Short mmCIF file of C-alpha atoms in Angstrom, two decimals:
data_model
loop_
_atom_site.label_atom_id
_atom_site.label_comp_id
_atom_site.label_asym_id
_atom_site.label_seq_id
_atom_site.Cartn_x
_atom_site.Cartn_y
_atom_site.Cartn_z
CA MET A 1 9.75 -6.01 11.55
CA SER A 2 7.33 -7.66 9.16
CA TYR A 3 6.71 -4.70 6.94
CA ALA A 4 6.55 -5.86 3.32
CA ARG A 5 7.54 -3.30 0.78
CA PRO A 6 5.27 -3.46 -2.28
CA SER A 7 6.93 -3.65 -5.67
CA ASP A 8 7.82 -0.47 -7.49
CA LYS A 9 5.77 -1.71 -10.42
CA PHE A 10 2.72 -2.13 -8.19
CA LEU A 11 3.15 1.34 -6.74
CA ALA A 12 3.85 2.97 -10.07
CA SER A 13 0.70 1.45 -11.53
CA ARG A 14 -1.27 3.34 -8.91
CA GLY A 15 0.82 6.45 -8.72
CA ILE A 16 1.53 5.73 -5.08
CA SER A 17 4.46 7.28 -3.32
CA LEU A 18 3.21 6.20 0.07
CA VAL A 19 6.10 3.95 0.94
CA LYS A 20 8.55 6.79 0.44
CA GLN A 21 6.65 8.66 3.12
CA LEU A 22 6.77 5.82 5.61
CA THR A 23 9.99 5.74 7.53
CA GLU A 24 10.97 2.88 9.79
CA ASP A 25 10.11 5.10 12.76
CA GLN A 26 6.65 5.81 11.39
CA ILE A 27 5.97 2.14 10.74
CA ASP A 28 7.19 1.42 14.25
CA ALA A 29 4.86 4.09 15.67
CA ILE A 30 1.81 2.83 13.74
CA LYS A 31 2.58 -0.69 14.84
CA GLU A 32 2.85 0.36 18.46
CA LEU A 33 -0.40 2.32 18.33
CA ILE A 34 -2.20 -0.68 16.86
CA ASN A 35 -0.48 -2.88 19.42
CA ILE A 36 -1.75 -0.77 22.33
CA GLY A 37 -5.27 -0.81 20.92
CA VAL A 38 -5.24 -4.52 20.19
CA GLY A 39 -3.98 -5.17 23.71
CA ARG A 40 -6.97 -3.32 25.08
CA ALA A 41 -9.29 -5.18 22.70
CA ALA A 42 -7.82 -8.52 23.86
CA SER A 43 -8.41 -7.53 27.46
CA LEU A 44 -12.07 -6.77 26.67
CA LEU A 45 -12.48 -10.08 24.84
CA ASN A 46 -10.88 -11.87 27.78
CA GLU A 47 -13.40 -10.24 30.14
CA MET A 48 -16.25 -11.47 27.96
CA VAL A 49 -15.23 -15.07 27.31
CA GLY A 50 -13.23 -15.74 30.48
CA PHE A 51 -10.34 -17.47 28.70
CA PRO A 52 -6.83 -16.16 27.99
CA ILE A 53 -6.39 -14.49 24.61
CA CYS A 54 -3.06 -15.10 22.85
CA LEU A 55 -1.99 -12.27 20.57
CA GLU A 56 0.56 -12.18 17.82
CA ILE A 57 2.44 -8.98 17.19
CA PRO A 58 0.53 -6.99 14.59
CA PHE A 59 2.11 -6.34 11.25
CA ILE A 60 1.69 -3.45 8.91
CA GLN A 61 1.62 -4.06 5.20
CA VAL A 62 0.58 -2.49 1.96
CA PHE A 63 -1.88 -4.82 0.26
CA THR A 64 -4.08 -4.99 -2.75
CA VAL A 65 -7.53 -6.41 -2.07
CA GLU A 66 -6.49 -9.54 -3.95
CA ASP A 67 -3.42 -9.94 -1.76
CA LEU A 68 -5.57 -9.59 1.34
CA GLN A 69 -8.04 -12.19 0.10
CA GLN A 70 -5.27 -14.71 -0.56
CA GLU A 71 -3.72 -14.00 2.81
CA LEU A 72 -6.99 -14.65 4.64
CA ILE A 73 -7.78 -17.84 2.72
CA ALA A 74 -4.31 -19.17 3.49
CA ARG A 75 -4.40 -18.20 7.16
CA PHE A 76 -7.81 -19.68 7.93
CA ASN A 77 -7.63 -22.45 5.36
CA SER A 78 -11.11 -21.50 4.25
CA ASN A 79 -12.73 -19.27 1.69
CA TYR A 80 -15.83 -18.82 3.83
CA LEU A 81 -15.46 -16.51 6.81
CA ALA A 82 -17.42 -14.51 9.34
CA THR A 83 -16.67 -10.84 9.81
CA VAL A 84 -17.87 -7.91 11.88
CA ARG A 85 -17.08 -4.66 10.10
CA LEU A 86 -17.05 -1.21 11.65
CA GLU A 87 -16.46 1.70 9.31
CA PHE A 88 -15.01 4.85 10.79
CA SER A 89 -14.47 8.35 9.53
CA GLY A 90 -13.02 11.61 10.71
CA SER A 91 -9.50 12.80 10.19
CA ILE A 92 -8.74 9.17 9.43
CA ASN A 93 -11.11 7.10 7.29
CA GLY A 94 -11.22 3.37 6.97
CA SER A 95 -12.74 0.21 8.28
CA ALA A 96 -11.88 -2.35 10.88
CA GLU A 97 -12.85 -5.97 10.73
CA LEU A 98 -12.96 -8.79 13.22
CA VAL A 99 -12.57 -11.86 11.02
CA PHE A 100 -12.80 -15.52 11.97
CA PRO A 101 -13.81 -18.93 10.59
CA THR A 102 -17.52 -19.65 11.01
CA GLU A 103 -16.76 -22.48 13.48
CA SER A 104 -14.93 -20.03 15.72
CA ALA A 105 -17.87 -17.64 15.43
CA SER A 106 -20.29 -20.34 16.60
CA THR A 107 -18.03 -21.33 19.49
CA LEU A 108 -17.80 -17.74 20.68
CA VAL A 109 -21.57 -17.32 20.64
CA SER A 110 -22.02 -20.56 22.50
CA ILE A 111 -19.59 -19.44 25.23
CA LEU A 112 -21.07 -15.96 25.51
CA THR A 113 -24.73 -16.94 25.58
CA GLY A 114 -24.43 -20.31 27.31
CA GLU A 115 -26.56 -21.78 24.56
CA ASP A 116 -25.66 -24.76 22.45
CA LEU A 117 -26.44 -23.44 19.04
CA GLY A 118 -26.27 -26.84 17.41
CA SER A 119 -27.01 -25.50 13.99
CA PRO A 120 -24.45 -23.73 11.87
CA ASP A 121 -27.19 -21.52 10.46
CA LEU A 122 -27.26 -17.84 11.16
CA ASP A 123 -29.89 -16.72 13.57
CA ALA A 124 -30.71 -13.48 15.32
CA VAL A 125 -28.94 -14.49 18.55
CA LYS A 126 -25.74 -15.36 16.76
CA ILE A 127 -25.72 -12.27 14.56
CA GLY A 128 -26.58 -9.94 17.41
CA THR A 129 -24.05 -11.43 19.80
CA LEU A 130 -21.15 -11.43 17.36
CA THR A 131 -21.95 -7.94 16.11
CA GLU A 132 -21.81 -6.65 19.67
CA VAL A 133 -18.58 -8.52 20.40
CA GLY A 134 -17.03 -7.06 17.24
CA ASN A 135 -18.30 -3.63 18.16
CA ILE A 136 -16.71 -3.77 21.62
CA VAL A 137 -13.42 -5.24 20.40
CA ILE A 138 -12.99 -2.90 17.41
CA ASN A 139 -13.92 0.15 19.47
CA GLY A 140 -11.17 -0.93 21.85
CA VAL A 141 -8.63 -0.52 19.10
CA ILE A 142 -9.93 2.41 17.06
CA GLY A 143 -10.98 4.36 20.14
CA SER A 144 -7.58 3.80 21.67
CA LEU A 145 -5.97 5.03 18.45
CA GLY A 146 -8.21 8.10 18.45
CA ASN A 147 -7.48 8.87 22.09
CA LEU A 148 -3.73 8.56 21.65
CA LEU A 149 -3.70 10.72 18.53
CA LYS A 150 -6.36 13.10 19.87
CA GLN A 151 -8.35 12.50 16.69
CA ARG A 152 -12.14 12.22 16.79
CA MET A 153 -13.54 9.06 15.14
CA ASN A 154 -17.16 8.66 14.03
CA TYR A 155 -18.59 5.20 13.59
CA LEU A 156 -21.25 3.65 11.42
CA ILE A 157 -23.42 0.87 12.84
CA PRO A 158 -21.38 -2.37 12.85
CA THR A 159 -22.41 -5.14 10.48
CA TYR A 160 -22.01 -8.92 10.66
CA THR A 161 -21.59 -10.98 7.50
CA GLU A 162 -20.76 -14.58 6.66
CA ASP A 163 -19.63 -14.96 3.07
CA THR A 164 -16.77 -15.92 0.78
CA VAL A 165 -13.59 -13.91 1.17
CA GLU A 166 -14.09 -12.49 -2.34
CA ASN A 167 -17.56 -11.18 -1.51
CA LEU A 168 -16.58 -9.92 1.93
CA PHE A 169 -14.01 -7.57 0.44
CA ALA A 170 -15.64 -6.90 -2.93
CA ALA A 171 -17.25 -3.65 -1.80
CA VAL A 172 -13.95 -1.91 -1.19
CA GLU A 173 -13.32 0.56 -4.00
CA PRO A 174 -10.14 -0.21 -5.97
CA ASP A 175 -8.59 3.20 -5.45
CA ASP A 176 -9.17 3.01 -1.74
CA SER A 177 -8.19 -0.57 -1.27
CA THR A 178 -4.52 -0.55 -2.14
CA ILE A 179 -3.94 0.67 1.25
CA VAL A 180 -2.08 0.29 4.44
CA LEU A 181 -3.37 -2.64 6.30
CA ALA A 182 -2.66 -3.58 9.88
CA GLN A 183 -3.37 -7.12 10.90
CA ALA A 184 -3.29 -8.69 14.35
CA SER A 185 -4.03 -12.35 14.95
CA PHE A 186 -5.47 -13.79 18.13
CA THR A 187 -6.10 -17.27 19.45
CA ILE A 188 -8.21 -18.60 22.31
CA GLU A 189 -6.45 -21.92 22.69
CA GLN A 190 -8.88 -23.54 25.12
CA LEU A 191 -11.75 -22.92 22.74
CA GLN A 192 -9.86 -23.51 19.50
CA VAL A 193 -10.98 -20.10 18.37
CA ILE A 194 -8.80 -18.12 15.96
CA GLY A 195 -9.36 -14.73 14.44
CA ASP A 196 -7.83 -11.64 12.95
CA LEU A 197 -8.31 -7.97 13.54
CA ILE A 198 -7.82 -6.10 10.30
CA PHE A 199 -7.61 -2.35 9.80
CA ILE A 200 -7.83 -0.80 6.38
CA PHE A 201 -6.86 2.84 6.21
CA GLU A 202 -7.82 4.75 3.11
CA LEU A 203 -4.86 6.14 1.30
CA GLN A 204 -6.26 9.66 1.10
CA THR A 205 -6.42 9.96 4.85
CA PHE A 206 -3.34 8.00 5.74
CA ASP A 207 -1.19 11.12 5.44
CA GLN A 208 -3.25 12.58 8.26
CA LEU A 209 -2.56 9.55 10.43
CA ILE A 210 1.16 10.05 9.84
CA ALA A 211 0.84 13.75 10.63
CA ALA A 212 -1.01 12.95 13.86
CA ILE A 213 1.65 10.44 14.85
CA GLU A 214 4.38 13.02 14.19
CA GLU A 215 2.57 15.44 16.49
CA VAL A 216 2.39 13.11 19.47
CA ALA A 217 5.65 11.18 18.95
CA MET B 1 -40.70 -0.53 42.40
CA ILE B 2 -37.80 1.52 40.98
CA SER B 3 -37.71 1.29 37.21
CA VAL B 4 -34.71 1.31 34.89
CA LEU B 5 -35.07 1.66 31.12
CA ILE B 6 -32.27 -0.08 29.19
CA VAL B 7 -31.75 1.32 25.68
CA ASP B 8 -29.49 -0.77 23.46
CA ASP B 9 -29.88 -2.27 19.99
CA ALA B 10 -27.83 -5.32 21.01
CA ALA B 11 -29.92 -7.99 22.74
CA PHE B 12 -26.68 -9.47 24.09
CA SER B 13 -25.86 -6.28 26.00
CA ARG B 14 -29.44 -5.71 27.13
CA ARG B 15 -29.49 -9.22 28.55
CA MET B 16 -26.22 -8.69 30.41
CA ILE B 17 -27.28 -5.33 31.86
CA ARG B 18 -30.73 -6.65 32.80
CA LYS B 19 -29.20 -9.61 34.63
CA PHE B 20 -26.88 -7.35 36.64
CA LEU B 21 -29.61 -4.88 37.60
CA GLN B 22 -32.32 -7.41 38.37
CA ALA B 23 -30.09 -8.62 41.19
CA ASP B 24 -30.91 -5.33 42.93
CA GLY B 25 -34.63 -5.76 42.35
CA TYR B 26 -35.26 -2.98 39.83
CA GLU B 27 -38.12 -3.19 37.39
CA ILE B 28 -36.48 -3.40 33.97
CA TRP B 29 -37.89 -1.92 30.78
CA GLU B 30 -36.17 -2.23 27.42
CA ALA B 31 -35.89 -0.30 24.17
CA THR B 32 -33.75 -0.98 21.11
CA ASN B 33 -32.98 2.63 20.14
CA GLY B 34 -33.55 6.24 21.12
CA LYS B 35 -36.86 6.57 19.29
CA GLU B 36 -38.33 3.55 21.02
CA ALA B 37 -37.06 4.86 24.35
CA LEU B 38 -38.77 8.22 23.79
CA SER B 39 -41.99 6.47 22.95
CA ILE B 40 -41.83 4.54 26.24
CA VAL B 41 -40.88 7.64 28.22
CA ARG B 42 -43.96 9.48 26.91
CA ASP B 43 -46.20 6.87 28.54
CA ARG B 44 -44.33 6.26 31.78
CA THR B 45 -41.18 7.91 33.08
CA PRO B 46 -38.48 5.52 34.28
CA ASP B 47 -36.50 6.37 37.42
CA CYS B 48 -33.25 5.82 35.56
CA LEU B 49 -32.15 5.41 31.98
CA VAL B 50 -29.21 3.28 30.84
CA THR B 51 -28.33 3.86 27.20
CA ASP B 52 -25.88 2.81 24.51
CA ILE B 53 -24.59 5.47 22.08
CA LEU B 54 -24.27 3.81 18.68
CA MET B 55 -27.79 2.71 17.70
CA PRO B 56 -29.89 2.88 14.51
CA ASP B 57 -32.65 5.49 14.01
CA MET B 58 -31.75 7.56 17.06
CA ASN B 59 -28.44 7.23 18.88
CA GLY B 60 -27.78 7.81 22.57
CA PHE B 61 -26.52 11.37 22.14
CA GLU B 62 -29.63 12.30 20.17
CA LEU B 63 -31.77 10.69 22.85
CA LEU B 64 -30.10 12.73 25.60
CA GLN B 65 -30.41 15.89 23.50
CA THR B 66 -34.12 15.28 22.91
CA LEU B 67 -34.82 14.56 26.57
CA LYS B 68 -33.02 17.77 27.46
CA GLU B 69 -35.04 19.79 24.94
CA GLN B 70 -38.25 18.31 26.30
CA GLY B 71 -37.24 19.19 29.84
CA LEU B 72 -37.23 15.56 30.97
CA ALA B 73 -34.57 15.21 33.66
CA ILE B 74 -34.17 11.45 33.88
CA PRO B 75 -30.88 10.33 35.47
CA THR B 76 -29.00 8.68 32.62
CA ILE B 77 -26.02 6.34 32.51
CA ILE B 78 -24.27 5.76 29.20
CA ILE B 79 -22.87 2.27 28.60
CA SER B 80 -20.89 2.25 25.38
CA ALA B 81 -18.09 0.44 23.58
CA ASP B 82 -16.87 3.88 22.50
CA ILE B 83 -13.78 4.56 24.61
CA GLN B 84 -13.00 7.96 23.13
CA GLU B 85 -12.49 10.75 25.63
CA SER B 86 -14.39 13.09 23.30
CA SER B 87 -17.44 10.81 23.43
CA ARG B 88 -17.29 10.60 27.22
CA GLN B 89 -17.10 14.39 27.43
CA ARG B 90 -19.96 14.82 24.97
CA GLY B 91 -22.10 12.47 27.07
CA TYR B 92 -21.42 14.46 30.25
CA ASN B 93 -22.07 17.72 28.41
CA LEU B 94 -25.48 16.37 27.42
CA GLY B 95 -26.24 15.66 31.06
CA ALA B 96 -25.27 12.02 31.54
CA ALA B 97 -24.73 11.12 35.19
CA ALA B 98 -22.10 8.47 34.40
CA PHE B 99 -20.29 6.88 31.49
CA ILE B 100 -19.32 3.18 31.58
CA ASN B 101 -17.47 1.26 28.90
CA LYS B 102 -18.66 -2.07 27.55
CA PRO B 103 -18.56 -4.77 28.60
CA PRO B 104 -19.88 -3.41 31.92
CA LYS B 105 -18.56 -4.96 35.11
CA GLU B 106 -21.39 -6.07 37.39
CA ASP B 107 -20.13 -4.34 40.54
CA GLU B 108 -19.36 -1.11 38.74
CA LEU B 109 -22.77 -0.97 37.05
CA ARG B 110 -24.76 -1.80 40.17
CA GLN B 111 -22.76 0.71 42.21
CA THR B 112 -23.24 3.43 39.58
CA VAL B 113 -27.00 2.91 39.45
CA ARG B 114 -27.17 3.00 43.24
CA GLN B 115 -25.24 6.28 43.23
CA VAL B 116 -27.67 7.75 40.73
CA PHE B 117 -30.54 7.00 43.10
CA SER B 118 -28.69 8.33 46.15
CA PHE B 119 -28.65 11.90 44.75
#
């Protein structure tokens, strides 16, 4: 299990006792719920692009925003990424992101629209297409989570952004960002497309996620 | 010619749905949100409406609610990425004839539209 326990110092600095609440069984349950949702999302992506999607087992971790930024830069070997973000609220609040290098973003659009974009510049077709792909994929995960836990999720309109990792995650409030993060990586080998699905659950509502899991488990 | 109004803010999805339905010879109209759809419906009533849920300005649920309040009984199919059972139920409660998840499969969509017209 790739659950990284944050340092006591880190937790104490934020008055967080979250890790004490998370048992191995709970982590296992969260991981499985995310896994089921990501599996559905991969199936949807496969339907759209027509190539097999390779998934890595998702991991659950407690991150600071800075940790997350470093993790993404290291994984994609780039500080400039494309992301589709869908914020959700309800009994569980947070955001989900489909993150990939800009080259992967262009390749996906090219496959989906049949158009050779040629230019790396953003245009309406690229933004619209990727936003819709992110919307479908993220709904596959969050909706699946909501269905399994019988929790209603409300969504904001998804947004597409290309920016530095620092800017992409700068808007997250510090108190809300030291949170439980679930990350699942996917690869479309034939297209040389890589990406991550990232879920950031706000600390205040994470207790409710645990409670919901306890009810159904 | 039988007309179908596609309501979706995503051009990618509108294009996909249009392509599938044009194969059956329907006349296709398009709107990018509920408000735009209502504006079109005031001028000419489509035979069928295919709508997304999550859209700016006026979402699909609000569109269905408004049509209901105005007494406009247009057969409506929801096509949404939202896979929540509660959303599906809400759509049916508002009078939707069918609920399909994105990305729509061509056979399923064409069959569903045909069924709408067979009632």
